[in-house]
mmCIF file with all atom_site columns, C-alpha atoms in Angstrom:
data_model
loop_
_atom_site.group_PDB
_atom_site.id
_atom_site.type_symbol
_atom_site.label_atom_id
_atom_site.label_alt_id
_atom_site.label_comp_id
_atom_site.label_asym_id
_atom_site.label_entity_id
_atom_site.label_seq_id
_atom_site.pdbx_PDB_ins_code
_atom_site.Cartn_x
_atom_site.Cartn_y
_atom_site.Cartn_z
_atom_site.occupancy
_atom_site.B_iso_or_equiv
_atom_site.pdbx_formal_charge
_atom_site.auth_seq_id
_atom_site.auth_comp_id
_atom_site.auth_asym_id
_atom_site.auth_atom_id
_atom_site.pdbx_PDB_model_num
ATOM 1   C CA . UNK A 1 1   ? 36.223  -29.348 -20.073 1.00 0.00 ? 227 UNK A CA 1
ATOM 2   C CA . UNK A 1 2   ? 32.497  -29.118 -19.371 1.00 0.00 ? 228 UNK A CA 1
ATOM 3   C CA . UNK A 1 3   ? 32.382  -32.769 -18.417 1.00 0.00 ? 229 UNK A CA 1
ATOM 4   C CA . UNK A 1 4   ? 35.207  -32.285 -15.901 1.00 0.00 ? 230 UNK A CA 1
ATOM 5   C CA . UNK A 1 5   ? 33.344  -29.370 -14.278 1.00 0.00 ? 231 UNK A CA 1
ATOM 6   C CA . UNK A 1 6   ? 30.139  -31.401 -14.075 1.00 0.00 ? 232 UNK A CA 1
ATOM 7   C CA . UNK A 1 7   ? 32.006  -34.323 -12.577 1.00 0.00 ? 233 UNK A CA 1
ATOM 8   C CA . UNK A 1 8   ? 33.673  -32.045 -10.022 1.00 0.00 ? 234 UNK A CA 1
ATOM 9   C CA . UNK A 1 9   ? 30.323  -30.503 -9.063  1.00 0.00 ? 235 UNK A CA 1
ATOM 10  C CA . UNK A 1 10  ? 28.696  -33.908 -8.778  1.00 0.00 ? 236 UNK A CA 1
ATOM 11  C CA . UNK A 1 11  ? 31.545  -35.058 -6.573  1.00 0.00 ? 237 UNK A CA 1
ATOM 12  C CA . UNK A 1 12  ? 31.394  -31.985 -4.364  1.00 0.00 ? 238 UNK A CA 1
ATOM 13  C CA . UNK A 1 13  ? 27.589  -31.684 -4.250  1.00 0.00 ? 239 UNK A CA 1
ATOM 14  C CA . UNK A 1 14  ? 26.202  -35.188 -4.774  1.00 0.00 ? 240 UNK A CA 1
ATOM 15  C CA . UNK A 1 15  ? 22.687  -34.405 -3.512  1.00 0.00 ? 241 UNK A CA 1
ATOM 16  C CA . UNK A 1 16  ? 21.944  -31.489 -5.793  1.00 0.00 ? 242 UNK A CA 1
ATOM 17  C CA . UNK A 1 17  ? 20.315  -31.418 -9.189  1.00 0.00 ? 243 UNK A CA 1
ATOM 18  C CA . UNK A 1 18  ? 20.717  -27.711 -9.870  1.00 0.00 ? 244 UNK A CA 1
ATOM 19  C CA . UNK A 1 19  ? 23.209  -26.371 -12.383 1.00 0.00 ? 245 UNK A CA 1
ATOM 20  C CA . UNK A 1 20  ? 24.713  -23.989 -9.866  1.00 0.00 ? 246 UNK A CA 1
ATOM 21  C CA . UNK A 1 21  ? 25.520  -26.800 -7.483  1.00 0.00 ? 247 UNK A CA 1
ATOM 22  C CA . UNK A 1 22  ? 23.387  -25.226 -4.790  1.00 0.00 ? 248 UNK A CA 1
ATOM 23  C CA . UNK A 1 23  ? 20.768  -27.188 -2.957  1.00 0.00 ? 249 UNK A CA 1
ATOM 24  C CA . UNK A 1 24  ? 17.227  -25.950 -2.851  1.00 0.00 ? 250 UNK A CA 1
ATOM 25  C CA . UNK A 1 25  ? 16.175  -25.153 0.680   1.00 0.00 ? 251 UNK A CA 1
ATOM 26  C CA . UNK A 1 26  ? 13.305  -27.180 2.019   1.00 0.00 ? 252 UNK A CA 1
ATOM 27  C CA . UNK A 1 27  ? 11.156  -27.301 5.117   1.00 0.00 ? 253 UNK A CA 1
ATOM 28  C CA . UNK A 1 28  ? 12.609  -30.696 6.027   1.00 0.00 ? 254 UNK A CA 1
ATOM 29  C CA . UNK A 1 29  ? 16.077  -29.172 6.287   1.00 0.00 ? 255 UNK A CA 1
ATOM 30  C CA . UNK A 1 30  ? 14.789  -26.390 8.504   1.00 0.00 ? 256 UNK A CA 1
ATOM 31  C CA . UNK A 1 31  ? 16.477  -23.872 6.213   1.00 0.00 ? 257 UNK A CA 1
ATOM 32  C CA . UNK A 1 32  ? 13.417  -22.531 4.447   1.00 0.00 ? 258 UNK A CA 1
ATOM 33  C CA . UNK A 1 33  ? 12.135  -19.156 5.563   1.00 0.00 ? 259 UNK A CA 1
ATOM 34  C CA . UNK A 1 34  ? 8.804   -19.298 7.325   1.00 0.00 ? 260 UNK A CA 1
ATOM 35  C CA . UNK A 1 35  ? 6.018   -17.515 5.470   1.00 0.00 ? 261 UNK A CA 1
ATOM 36  C CA . UNK A 1 36  ? 3.498   -15.434 7.327   1.00 0.00 ? 262 UNK A CA 1
ATOM 37  C CA . UNK A 1 37  ? -0.012  -16.808 7.010   1.00 0.00 ? 263 UNK A CA 1
ATOM 38  C CA . UNK A 1 38  ? -2.233  -14.778 4.716   1.00 0.00 ? 264 UNK A CA 1
ATOM 39  C CA . UNK A 1 39  ? -4.708  -12.510 6.397   1.00 0.00 ? 265 UNK A CA 1
ATOM 40  C CA . UNK A 1 40  ? -8.397  -13.130 5.876   1.00 0.00 ? 266 UNK A CA 1
ATOM 41  C CA . UNK A 1 41  ? -10.781 -10.553 4.456   1.00 0.00 ? 267 UNK A CA 1
ATOM 42  C CA . UNK A 1 42  ? -12.237 -10.074 7.925   1.00 0.00 ? 268 UNK A CA 1
ATOM 43  C CA . UNK A 1 43  ? -8.794  -9.253  9.330   1.00 0.00 ? 269 UNK A CA 1
ATOM 44  C CA . UNK A 1 44  ? -8.086  -6.840  6.496   1.00 0.00 ? 270 UNK A CA 1
ATOM 45  C CA . UNK A 1 45  ? -11.463 -5.151  7.024   1.00 0.00 ? 271 UNK A CA 1
ATOM 46  C CA . UNK A 1 46  ? -10.665 -4.744  10.712  1.00 0.00 ? 272 UNK A CA 1
ATOM 47  C CA . UNK A 1 47  ? -7.590  -2.628  9.950   1.00 0.00 ? 273 UNK A CA 1
ATOM 48  C CA . UNK A 1 48  ? -9.749  -0.161  8.019   1.00 0.00 ? 274 UNK A CA 1
ATOM 49  C CA . UNK A 1 49  ? -12.336 -0.088  10.800  1.00 0.00 ? 275 UNK A CA 1
ATOM 50  C CA . UNK A 1 50  ? -9.649  0.678   13.391  1.00 0.00 ? 276 UNK A CA 1
ATOM 51  C CA . UNK A 1 51  ? -8.508  3.626   11.290  1.00 0.00 ? 277 UNK A CA 1
ATOM 52  C CA . UNK A 1 52  ? -12.092 4.843   10.814  1.00 0.00 ? 278 UNK A CA 1
ATOM 53  C CA . UNK A 1 53  ? -12.694 4.697   14.575  1.00 0.00 ? 279 UNK A CA 1
ATOM 54  C CA . UNK A 1 54  ? -9.597  6.803   15.250  1.00 0.00 ? 280 UNK A CA 1
ATOM 55  C CA . UNK A 1 55  ? -10.673 9.350   12.621  1.00 0.00 ? 281 UNK A CA 1
ATOM 56  C CA . UNK A 1 56  ? -14.028 9.693   14.356  1.00 0.00 ? 282 UNK A CA 1
ATOM 57  C CA . UNK A 1 57  ? -12.127 10.454  17.572  1.00 0.00 ? 283 UNK A CA 1
ATOM 58  C CA . UNK A 1 58  ? -10.568 13.418  15.751  1.00 0.00 ? 284 UNK A CA 1
ATOM 59  C CA . UNK A 1 59  ? -7.040  12.059  15.384  1.00 0.00 ? 285 UNK A CA 1
ATOM 60  C CA . UNK A 1 60  ? -4.716  13.253  12.612  1.00 0.00 ? 286 UNK A CA 1
ATOM 61  C CA . UNK A 1 61  ? -2.983  11.135  9.978   1.00 0.00 ? 287 UNK A CA 1
ATOM 62  C CA . UNK A 1 62  ? 0.310   11.423  11.868  1.00 0.00 ? 288 UNK A CA 1
ATOM 63  C CA . UNK A 1 63  ? -1.229  10.407  15.197  1.00 0.00 ? 289 UNK A CA 1
ATOM 64  C CA . UNK A 1 64  ? -3.030  7.407   13.712  1.00 0.00 ? 290 UNK A CA 1
ATOM 65  C CA . UNK A 1 65  ? 0.068   6.253   11.818  1.00 0.00 ? 291 UNK A CA 1
ATOM 66  C CA . UNK A 1 66  ? 2.219   6.493   14.937  1.00 0.00 ? 292 UNK A CA 1
ATOM 67  C CA . UNK A 1 67  ? -0.315  4.728   17.161  1.00 0.00 ? 293 UNK A CA 1
ATOM 68  C CA . UNK A 1 68  ? -0.975  1.903   14.702  1.00 0.00 ? 294 UNK A CA 1
ATOM 69  C CA . UNK A 1 69  ? 2.623   1.492   13.565  1.00 0.00 ? 295 UNK A CA 1
ATOM 70  C CA . UNK A 1 70  ? 1.693   2.097   9.928   1.00 0.00 ? 296 UNK A CA 1
ATOM 71  C CA . UNK A 1 71  ? 2.964   4.608   7.385   1.00 0.00 ? 297 UNK A CA 1
ATOM 72  C CA . UNK A 1 72  ? 1.119   7.861   6.743   1.00 0.00 ? 298 UNK A CA 1
ATOM 73  C CA . UNK A 1 73  ? 0.618   6.740   3.142   1.00 0.00 ? 299 UNK A CA 1
ATOM 74  C CA . UNK A 1 74  ? -1.215  3.634   4.347   1.00 0.00 ? 300 UNK A CA 1
ATOM 75  C CA . UNK A 1 75  ? -3.455  5.687   6.629   1.00 0.00 ? 301 UNK A CA 1
ATOM 76  C CA . UNK A 1 76  ? -4.208  8.126   3.800   1.00 0.00 ? 302 UNK A CA 1
ATOM 77  C CA . UNK A 1 77  ? -5.160  5.106   1.673   1.00 0.00 ? 303 UNK A CA 1
ATOM 78  C CA . UNK A 1 78  ? -7.533  3.992   4.431   1.00 0.00 ? 304 UNK A CA 1
ATOM 79  C CA . UNK A 1 79  ? -9.029  7.497   4.460   1.00 0.00 ? 305 UNK A CA 1
ATOM 80  C CA . UNK A 1 80  ? -9.551  7.414   0.676   1.00 0.00 ? 306 UNK A CA 1
ATOM 81  C CA . UNK A 1 81  ? -11.311 4.059   0.911   1.00 0.00 ? 307 UNK A CA 1
ATOM 82  C CA . UNK A 1 82  ? -13.428 5.319   3.816   1.00 0.00 ? 308 UNK A CA 1
ATOM 83  C CA . UNK A 1 83  ? -14.410 8.442   1.896   1.00 0.00 ? 309 UNK A CA 1
ATOM 84  C CA . UNK A 1 84  ? -15.397 6.334   -1.128  1.00 0.00 ? 310 UNK A CA 1
ATOM 85  C CA . UNK A 1 85  ? -17.518 4.072   1.095   1.00 0.00 ? 311 UNK A CA 1
ATOM 86  C CA . UNK A 1 86  ? -19.079 6.995   2.962   1.00 0.00 ? 312 UNK A CA 1
ATOM 87  C CA . UNK A 1 87  ? -17.571 5.922   6.293   1.00 0.00 ? 313 UNK A CA 1
ATOM 88  C CA . UNK A 1 88  ? -15.189 8.883   6.581   1.00 0.00 ? 314 UNK A CA 1
ATOM 89  C CA . UNK A 1 89  ? -16.074 12.534  6.041   1.00 0.00 ? 315 UNK A CA 1
ATOM 90  C CA . UNK A 1 90  ? -13.440 14.368  4.019   1.00 0.00 ? 316 UNK A CA 1
ATOM 91  C CA . UNK A 1 91  ? -14.076 17.477  6.129   1.00 0.00 ? 317 UNK A CA 1
ATOM 92  C CA . UNK A 1 92  ? -12.542 15.736  9.131   1.00 0.00 ? 318 UNK A CA 1
ATOM 93  C CA . UNK A 1 93  ? -9.318  14.684  7.426   1.00 0.00 ? 319 UNK A CA 1
ATOM 94  C CA . UNK A 1 94  ? -8.451  17.531  5.059   1.00 0.00 ? 320 UNK A CA 1
ATOM 95  C CA . UNK A 1 95  ? -8.839  21.314  5.128   1.00 0.00 ? 321 UNK A CA 1
ATOM 96  C CA . UNK A 1 96  ? -11.586 22.554  2.818   1.00 0.00 ? 322 UNK A CA 1
ATOM 97  C CA . UNK A 1 97  ? -9.195  24.920  1.023   1.00 0.00 ? 323 UNK A CA 1
ATOM 98  C CA . UNK A 1 98  ? -6.845  22.060  0.105   1.00 0.00 ? 324 UNK A CA 1
ATOM 99  C CA . UNK A 1 99  ? -9.753  19.889  -0.982  1.00 0.00 ? 325 UNK A CA 1
ATOM 100 C CA . UNK A 1 100 ? -11.221 22.659  -3.127  1.00 0.00 ? 326 UNK A CA 1
ATOM 101 C CA . UNK A 1 101 ? -7.927  23.445  -4.888  1.00 0.00 ? 327 UNK A CA 1
ATOM 102 C CA . UNK A 1 102 ? -7.336  19.794  -5.760  1.00 0.00 ? 328 UNK A CA 1
ATOM 103 C CA . UNK A 1 103 ? -10.991 19.214  -6.702  1.00 0.00 ? 329 UNK A CA 1
ATOM 104 C CA . UNK A 1 104 ? -11.044 22.230  -9.026  1.00 0.00 ? 330 UNK A CA 1
ATOM 105 C CA . UNK A 1 105 ? -8.013  20.931  -10.919 1.00 0.00 ? 331 UNK A CA 1
ATOM 106 C CA . UNK A 1 106 ? -9.438  17.403  -11.107 1.00 0.00 ? 332 UNK A CA 1
ATOM 107 C CA . UNK A 1 107 ? -12.754 18.712  -12.448 1.00 0.00 ? 333 UNK A CA 1
ATOM 108 C CA . UNK A 1 108 ? -10.920 20.705  -15.132 1.00 0.00 ? 334 UNK A CA 1
ATOM 109 C CA . UNK A 1 109 ? -8.762  17.700  -16.076 1.00 0.00 ? 335 UNK A CA 1
ATOM 110 C CA . UNK A 1 110 ? -10.962 14.605  -15.633 1.00 0.00 ? 336 UNK A CA 1
ATOM 111 C CA . UNK A 1 111 ? -8.884  12.544  -18.053 1.00 0.00 ? 337 UNK A CA 1
ATOM 112 C CA . UNK A 1 112 ? -5.636  13.098  -16.148 1.00 0.00 ? 338 UNK A CA 1
ATOM 113 C CA . UNK A 1 113 ? -4.287  10.704  -13.529 1.00 0.00 ? 339 UNK A CA 1
ATOM 114 C CA . UNK A 1 114 ? -2.689  11.164  -10.136 1.00 0.00 ? 340 UNK A CA 1
ATOM 115 C CA . UNK A 1 115 ? 0.849   11.409  -11.542 1.00 0.00 ? 341 UNK A CA 1
ATOM 116 C CA . UNK A 1 116 ? -0.146  14.392  -13.660 1.00 0.00 ? 342 UNK A CA 1
ATOM 117 C CA . UNK A 1 117 ? -1.918  15.993  -10.700 1.00 0.00 ? 343 UNK A CA 1
ATOM 118 C CA . UNK A 1 118 ? 1.132   15.431  -8.495  1.00 0.00 ? 344 UNK A CA 1
ATOM 119 C CA . UNK A 1 119 ? 3.340   17.058  -11.142 1.00 0.00 ? 345 UNK A CA 1
ATOM 120 C CA . UNK A 1 120 ? 0.919   19.977  -11.538 1.00 0.00 ? 346 UNK A CA 1
ATOM 121 C CA . UNK A 1 121 ? 1.008   20.723  -7.809  1.00 0.00 ? 347 UNK A CA 1
ATOM 122 C CA . UNK A 1 122 ? 4.805   20.230  -7.684  1.00 0.00 ? 348 UNK A CA 1
ATOM 123 C CA . UNK A 1 123 ? 4.479   17.688  -4.902  1.00 0.00 ? 349 UNK A CA 1
ATOM 124 C CA . UNK A 1 124 ? 2.624   20.096  -2.602  1.00 0.00 ? 350 UNK A CA 1
ATOM 125 C CA . UNK A 1 125 ? -0.043  17.442  -2.005  1.00 0.00 ? 351 UNK A CA 1
ATOM 126 C CA . UNK A 1 126 ? 0.611   13.777  -1.286  1.00 0.00 ? 352 UNK A CA 1
ATOM 127 C CA . UNK A 1 127 ? -0.763  11.000  -3.453  1.00 0.00 ? 353 UNK A CA 1
ATOM 128 C CA . UNK A 1 128 ? -2.932  10.066  -0.485  1.00 0.00 ? 354 UNK A CA 1
ATOM 129 C CA . UNK A 1 129 ? -4.506  13.521  -0.440  1.00 0.00 ? 355 UNK A CA 1
ATOM 130 C CA . UNK A 1 130 ? -5.081  13.334  -4.181  1.00 0.00 ? 356 UNK A CA 1
ATOM 131 C CA . UNK A 1 131 ? -6.704  9.899   -3.778  1.00 0.00 ? 357 UNK A CA 1
ATOM 132 C CA . UNK A 1 132 ? -8.949  11.236  -1.006  1.00 0.00 ? 358 UNK A CA 1
ATOM 133 C CA . UNK A 1 133 ? -10.214 14.080  -3.192  1.00 0.00 ? 359 UNK A CA 1
ATOM 134 C CA . UNK A 1 134 ? -10.583 11.712  -6.145  1.00 0.00 ? 360 UNK A CA 1
ATOM 135 C CA . UNK A 1 135 ? -12.713 9.377   -4.001  1.00 0.00 ? 361 UNK A CA 1
ATOM 136 C CA . UNK A 1 136 ? -14.739 12.320  -2.698  1.00 0.00 ? 362 UNK A CA 1
ATOM 137 C CA . UNK A 1 137 ? -15.437 13.610  -6.225  1.00 0.00 ? 363 UNK A CA 1
ATOM 138 C CA . UNK A 1 138 ? -16.490 10.158  -7.380  1.00 0.00 ? 364 UNK A CA 1
ATOM 139 C CA . UNK A 1 139 ? -18.787 9.795   -4.364  1.00 0.00 ? 365 UNK A CA 1
ATOM 140 C CA . UNK A 1 140 ? -20.271 13.244  -5.008  1.00 0.00 ? 366 UNK A CA 1
ATOM 141 C CA . UNK A 1 141 ? -20.974 12.310  -8.638  1.00 0.00 ? 367 UNK A CA 1
ATOM 142 C CA . UNK A 1 142 ? -22.866 9.139   -7.645  1.00 0.00 ? 368 UNK A CA 1
#
């Protein structure tokens, strides 16, 4: 039985070597999906710098995300990185009361991660906000 199936597949798909009978797509066939070229470190660094420049202009997370066509989570990640590097001031991106509430909890629970913090605050603060405060606390400790 197996031999008859193999023979039928070989007859129907003579150019294939795969068990499923499907041909692997290749660039020569023009069927393969085109991959985007990888971005260089310089290009990746530029995206952060664009975000930092917009923060310095006083724009909000929502405004920057809309203008740049990125998600708010991505922009908050840029803020956290900028805070850690000293390029962004946390005062300009988060109210002091929010920062202080999150920071107090993080100081009391230094061994806990962001998931635990998110659960503690019942989702009142985004992971991005938690990362920003985490970066700020680490920078303050250095």
